[in-house]
Amino acid sequence: MAGIFKEFFFSTEDLPEVILTLSLISSIGAFLNRHLEDFPIPVPVILFLLGCSFEVLSFTSSQVQRYANAIQWMSPDLFFRIFTPVVFFTTAFDMDTYMLQKLFWQILLISIPGFLVNYILVLWHLASVNQLLLKPTQWLLFSAILVSSDPMLTAAAIRDLGLSRSLISLINGESLMTSVISLITFTSIMDFDQRLQSKRNHTLGELVGMSGIFTLAIVGLLLNSTSFKAAIEETLLLESS
C-alpha cells in the first residue's frame, strides 16, 4: 500500500485535479445514496449517467477536459483500489451469510463460467474496437475493472423486484464471488506484468493490501442482523403473521 500512496503523491502530475475529482465523486455518491434510497432508478445507474455526461462535457470545454484527462490517465492500480472496496462492501452487505453457506456450490458453479464469459466478451469488444490504442495488458486490466463494477449494479437492480429469497441470495452471491474473482484477476495481471511474483516482500505487501478489501467484505456480511441464525428471521415472520 505504501507504494500506491507514493505513486499517488509523487508521480501524479495533475494531483490537485485528481484529488478534487475523486472527492467530488465520493461526495456525489454519498449524497445520492442517502437521499435517493427509494428512487426507482438505482444509484449506480445515476452515477453512470453522470459520468457519461461528464465525458461529453469534456469534449466541449477545455477546463472539464483537464479534469477528465487527470482521471483517465490515473494509475489503474490506484483507481482499482480506491473504488473496489465500495463494490465489495455493497455486494457483501446485501448478502445473507446463512444463504451463502447454503447455496455456496451453486453460486460457485455459476460464478466462474459467468465471470469468464463476461470477461472474454469485454476483452473481445475492446480488442475489436481498440479506439483507445491499448496494449494487451491494458486490455486485460480494463476488462477486469469493468467486470468488477457489474456486481454492484446487479445487487442494486434486483433489490426491489419482489423475487424469492433464494433467487436473490443466489444473484447476490454470484455478484460477491465475481468481485472476488475480479480482484484476484486484476492483482495477478499486475504482478505478472511487473514481474514481481518472485519478490517475497512485494507478495507480503500485496496480501496486506488485499486484506483490507476482504475485511470490508467480511464486515458487510456480519452487519446483516440475520446472517448467522436463520431461525431469527423465521421467528420474526411467524410473529408478524
Short mmCIF file of C-alpha atoms in Angstrom, two decimals:
data_model
loop_
_atom_site.label_atom_id
_atom_site.label_comp_id
_atom_site.label_asym_id
_atom_site.label_seq_id
_atom_site.Cartn_x
_atom_site.Cartn_y
_atom_site.Cartn_z
CA MET A 1 0.00 0.00 0.00
CA ALA A 2 2.90 2.34 0.70
CA GLY A 3 3.94 2.08 -2.93
CA ILE A 4 0.46 3.07 -4.06
CA PHE A 5 0.41 6.20 -1.91
CA LYS A 6 3.92 7.05 -3.07
CA GLU A 7 2.78 6.76 -6.68
CA PHE A 8 -0.26 8.88 -5.90
CA PHE A 9 1.56 11.74 -4.20
CA PHE A 10 4.81 11.85 -6.11
CA SER A 11 4.15 10.54 -9.62
CA THR A 12 0.88 12.24 -10.49
CA GLU A 13 1.33 15.46 -12.43
CA ASP A 14 -2.30 16.54 -12.08
CA LEU A 15 -2.59 15.80 -8.36
CA PRO A 16 -4.96 18.72 -7.50
CA GLU A 17 -7.37 17.74 -10.27
CA VAL A 18 -7.29 14.08 -9.21
CA ILE A 19 -7.96 14.88 -5.54
CA LEU A 20 -10.78 17.29 -6.39
CA THR A 21 -12.44 14.91 -8.86
CA LEU A 22 -12.22 11.88 -6.56
CA SER A 23 -13.59 13.89 -3.64
CA LEU A 24 -16.44 15.14 -5.82
CA ILE A 25 -17.26 11.60 -6.99
CA SER A 26 -17.33 10.31 -3.40
CA SER A 27 -19.46 13.22 -2.19
CA ILE A 28 -21.99 12.88 -5.01
CA GLY A 29 -22.21 9.12 -4.48
CA ALA A 30 -22.78 9.50 -0.73
CA PHE A 31 -25.38 12.23 -1.26
CA LEU A 32 -27.34 10.24 -3.84
CA ASN A 33 -27.16 7.07 -1.76
CA ARG A 34 -28.53 8.96 1.24
CA HIS A 35 -31.36 10.88 -0.42
CA LEU A 36 -32.35 8.58 -3.30
CA GLU A 37 -32.56 5.33 -1.38
CA ASP A 38 -36.11 4.58 -2.56
CA PHE A 39 -35.71 6.09 -6.03
CA PRO A 40 -36.86 3.76 -8.86
CA ILE A 41 -33.54 4.12 -10.71
CA PRO A 42 -30.57 2.53 -8.88
CA VAL A 43 -27.91 4.94 -7.66
CA PRO A 44 -25.08 3.23 -9.65
CA VAL A 45 -27.05 3.82 -12.85
CA ILE A 46 -27.43 7.51 -11.97
CA LEU A 47 -23.69 7.75 -11.29
CA PHE A 48 -23.01 6.07 -14.63
CA LEU A 49 -25.17 8.64 -16.43
CA LEU A 50 -23.42 11.47 -14.60
CA GLY A 51 -20.07 10.02 -15.66
CA CYS A 52 -21.23 9.87 -19.28
CA SER A 53 -22.38 13.49 -19.06
CA PHE A 54 -19.02 14.48 -17.62
CA GLU A 55 -17.26 12.76 -20.53
CA VAL A 56 -19.48 14.54 -23.06
CA LEU A 57 -18.76 17.91 -21.42
CA SER A 58 -15.04 17.21 -21.64
CA PHE A 59 -15.29 17.45 -25.44
CA THR A 60 -16.86 20.91 -25.27
CA SER A 61 -14.84 22.57 -22.51
CA SER A 62 -11.07 22.68 -22.08
CA GLN A 63 -11.43 23.11 -18.31
CA VAL A 64 -13.51 19.96 -17.99
CA GLN A 65 -11.13 18.17 -20.35
CA ARG A 66 -8.27 18.84 -17.95
CA TYR A 67 -10.06 17.05 -15.11
CA ALA A 68 -11.15 14.22 -17.40
CA ASN A 69 -7.57 13.65 -18.56
CA ALA A 70 -6.34 13.58 -14.97
CA ILE A 71 -8.74 10.73 -14.16
CA GLN A 72 -8.29 8.85 -17.43
CA TRP A 73 -4.51 8.65 -17.09
CA MET A 74 -4.51 7.82 -13.39
CA SER A 75 -2.80 4.57 -12.41
CA PRO A 76 -5.20 1.62 -12.93
CA ASP A 77 -3.90 0.01 -9.73
CA LEU A 78 -4.71 3.15 -7.75
CA PHE A 79 -8.10 3.50 -9.45
CA PHE A 80 -8.98 -0.13 -8.73
CA ARG A 81 -8.00 0.04 -5.05
CA ILE A 82 -9.94 3.25 -4.45
CA PHE A 83 -13.31 2.12 -5.82
CA THR A 84 -13.22 -1.69 -5.42
CA PRO A 85 -13.70 -1.64 -1.61
CA VAL A 86 -17.02 0.14 -2.13
CA VAL A 87 -18.15 -2.57 -4.55
CA PHE A 88 -17.07 -5.32 -2.15
CA PHE A 89 -18.84 -3.78 0.83
CA THR A 90 -22.05 -3.12 -1.12
CA THR A 91 -22.34 -6.64 -2.50
CA ALA A 92 -21.37 -8.26 0.81
CA PHE A 93 -23.84 -6.13 2.77
CA ASP A 94 -26.71 -7.35 0.58
CA MET A 95 -25.71 -11.00 1.04
CA ASP A 96 -27.13 -13.27 3.76
CA THR A 97 -24.34 -15.39 5.25
CA TYR A 98 -26.67 -18.28 6.02
CA MET A 99 -27.88 -18.41 2.42
CA LEU A 100 -24.28 -18.02 1.20
CA GLN A 101 -23.32 -21.17 3.09
CA LYS A 102 -26.41 -22.99 1.88
CA LEU A 103 -26.02 -22.06 -1.79
CA PHE A 104 -22.22 -21.92 -1.92
CA TRP A 105 -21.69 -24.65 -4.51
CA GLN A 106 -24.49 -23.37 -6.75
CA ILE A 107 -23.02 -19.87 -6.52
CA LEU A 108 -19.56 -21.17 -7.35
CA LEU A 109 -20.94 -23.17 -10.28
CA ILE A 110 -22.50 -20.13 -11.95
CA SER A 111 -19.89 -17.54 -10.89
CA ILE A 112 -16.81 -18.95 -12.59
CA PRO A 113 -18.39 -19.54 -16.05
CA GLY A 114 -20.28 -16.24 -15.78
CA PHE A 115 -17.11 -14.33 -14.98
CA LEU A 116 -15.22 -15.98 -17.83
CA VAL A 117 -17.99 -15.19 -20.32
CA ASN A 118 -18.27 -11.55 -19.21
CA TYR A 119 -14.52 -11.09 -19.15
CA ILE A 120 -13.99 -12.63 -22.59
CA LEU A 121 -16.83 -10.60 -24.12
CA VAL A 122 -15.50 -7.31 -22.72
CA LEU A 123 -11.96 -8.21 -23.76
CA TRP A 124 -13.11 -9.18 -27.25
CA HIS A 125 -15.01 -5.92 -27.65
CA LEU A 126 -12.00 -3.85 -26.56
CA ALA A 127 -9.72 -5.78 -28.88
CA SER A 128 -12.08 -5.40 -31.84
CA VAL A 129 -12.79 -1.70 -31.36
CA ASN A 130 -9.43 -0.57 -29.93
CA GLN A 131 -10.21 3.12 -30.29
CA LEU A 132 -8.04 3.83 -27.25
CA LEU A 133 -4.99 2.12 -28.82
CA LEU A 134 -4.45 0.00 -25.72
CA LYS A 135 -1.81 -2.67 -25.28
CA PRO A 136 -2.84 -6.26 -24.42
CA THR A 137 -2.02 -5.81 -20.72
CA GLN A 138 -4.12 -2.66 -20.60
CA TRP A 139 -6.99 -4.54 -22.25
CA LEU A 140 -6.81 -7.18 -19.52
CA LEU A 141 -6.74 -4.60 -16.71
CA PHE A 142 -9.53 -2.51 -18.20
CA SER A 143 -11.69 -5.60 -18.65
CA ALA A 144 -11.14 -6.59 -15.02
CA ILE A 145 -12.18 -3.12 -13.85
CA LEU A 146 -15.37 -3.19 -15.95
CA VAL A 147 -16.32 -6.68 -14.79
CA SER A 148 -15.71 -5.77 -11.13
CA SER A 149 -18.26 -2.93 -11.33
CA ASP A 150 -21.04 -5.23 -12.58
CA PRO A 151 -21.88 -6.85 -9.18
CA MET A 152 -22.85 -3.55 -7.56
CA LEU A 153 -25.20 -2.73 -10.44
CA THR A 154 -26.76 -6.20 -10.23
CA ALA A 155 -27.27 -6.06 -6.47
CA ALA A 156 -28.91 -2.64 -6.72
CA ALA A 157 -31.15 -3.64 -9.63
CA ILE A 158 -32.73 -6.73 -8.01
CA ARG A 159 -33.29 -5.23 -4.57
CA ASP A 160 -36.93 -4.23 -5.08
CA LEU A 161 -38.09 -6.63 -7.79
CA GLY A 162 -40.01 -8.91 -5.43
CA LEU A 163 -38.01 -12.04 -6.27
CA SER A 164 -37.80 -15.05 -3.98
CA ARG A 165 -35.24 -15.05 -1.20
CA SER A 166 -33.31 -17.98 -2.68
CA LEU A 167 -33.04 -16.35 -6.10
CA ILE A 168 -31.96 -13.00 -4.63
CA SER A 169 -29.35 -14.75 -2.47
CA LEU A 170 -28.11 -16.68 -5.50
CA ILE A 171 -27.70 -13.50 -7.55
CA ASN A 172 -26.08 -11.59 -4.68
CA GLY A 173 -23.74 -14.49 -4.01
CA GLU A 174 -22.75 -14.62 -7.66
CA SER A 175 -22.09 -10.87 -7.56
CA LEU A 176 -19.90 -11.23 -4.46
CA MET A 177 -17.97 -14.11 -6.00
CA THR A 178 -17.48 -12.11 -9.20
CA SER A 179 -15.97 -9.28 -7.17
CA VAL A 180 -13.52 -11.66 -5.53
CA ILE A 181 -12.51 -13.24 -8.85
CA SER A 182 -12.11 -9.78 -10.41
CA LEU A 183 -9.79 -8.72 -7.60
CA ILE A 184 -7.68 -11.87 -7.94
CA THR A 185 -7.54 -11.48 -11.72
CA PHE A 186 -6.54 -7.82 -11.55
CA THR A 187 -3.79 -8.30 -8.96
CA SER A 188 -2.46 -11.36 -10.80
CA ILE A 189 -2.21 -9.41 -14.06
CA MET A 190 -0.46 -6.54 -12.30
CA ASP A 191 2.03 -8.90 -10.67
CA PHE A 192 2.70 -10.74 -13.91
CA ASP A 193 3.16 -7.52 -15.84
CA GLN A 194 5.59 -6.05 -13.34
CA ARG A 195 7.41 -9.38 -12.89
CA LEU A 196 7.31 -9.14 -9.10
CA GLN A 197 5.90 -12.55 -8.24
CA SER A 198 9.25 -13.82 -7.02
CA LYS A 199 9.82 -10.94 -4.60
CA ARG A 200 8.69 -12.07 -1.19
CA ASN A 201 8.35 -8.60 0.30
CA HIS A 202 6.14 -7.43 -2.55
CA THR A 203 3.93 -10.52 -2.23
CA LEU A 204 3.54 -9.88 1.50
CA GLY A 205 2.69 -6.26 0.81
CA GLU A 206 0.06 -7.27 -1.74
CA LEU A 207 -1.54 -9.66 0.76
CA VAL A 208 -1.63 -6.93 3.41
CA GLY A 209 -3.16 -4.51 0.92
CA MET A 210 -5.80 -7.03 -0.16
CA SER A 211 -6.63 -7.88 3.46
CA GLY A 212 -8.33 -4.51 3.89
CA ILE A 213 -10.66 -5.18 0.96
CA PHE A 214 -11.51 -8.67 2.21
CA THR A 215 -12.11 -7.21 5.69
CA LEU A 216 -14.72 -4.86 4.20
CA ALA A 217 -16.44 -7.83 2.59
CA ILE A 218 -16.48 -9.74 5.89
CA VAL A 219 -17.81 -6.70 7.79
CA GLY A 220 -20.55 -6.30 5.20
CA LEU A 221 -21.59 -9.91 5.78
CA LEU A 222 -21.51 -9.56 9.57
CA LEU A 223 -23.62 -6.38 9.58
CA ASN A 224 -26.65 -8.35 8.43
CA SER A 225 -28.64 -8.92 11.63
CA THR A 226 -30.00 -12.28 10.45
CA SER A 227 -26.79 -13.54 8.92
CA PHE A 228 -25.83 -16.43 11.17
CA LYS A 229 -29.17 -17.54 12.59
CA ALA A 230 -31.87 -18.17 10.08
CA ALA A 231 -34.22 -19.07 12.95
CA ILE A 232 -34.32 -15.40 13.92
CA GLU A 233 -35.88 -14.43 10.62
CA GLU A 234 -38.29 -17.37 10.79
CA THR A 235 -39.37 -16.28 14.27
CA LEU A 236 -39.97 -12.73 13.09
CA LEU A 237 -42.03 -13.97 10.16
CA LEU A 238 -44.14 -16.19 12.43
CA GLU A 239 -44.75 -13.34 14.87
CA SER A 240 -45.72 -10.95 12.09
CA SER A 241 -48.20 -13.45 10.65
#
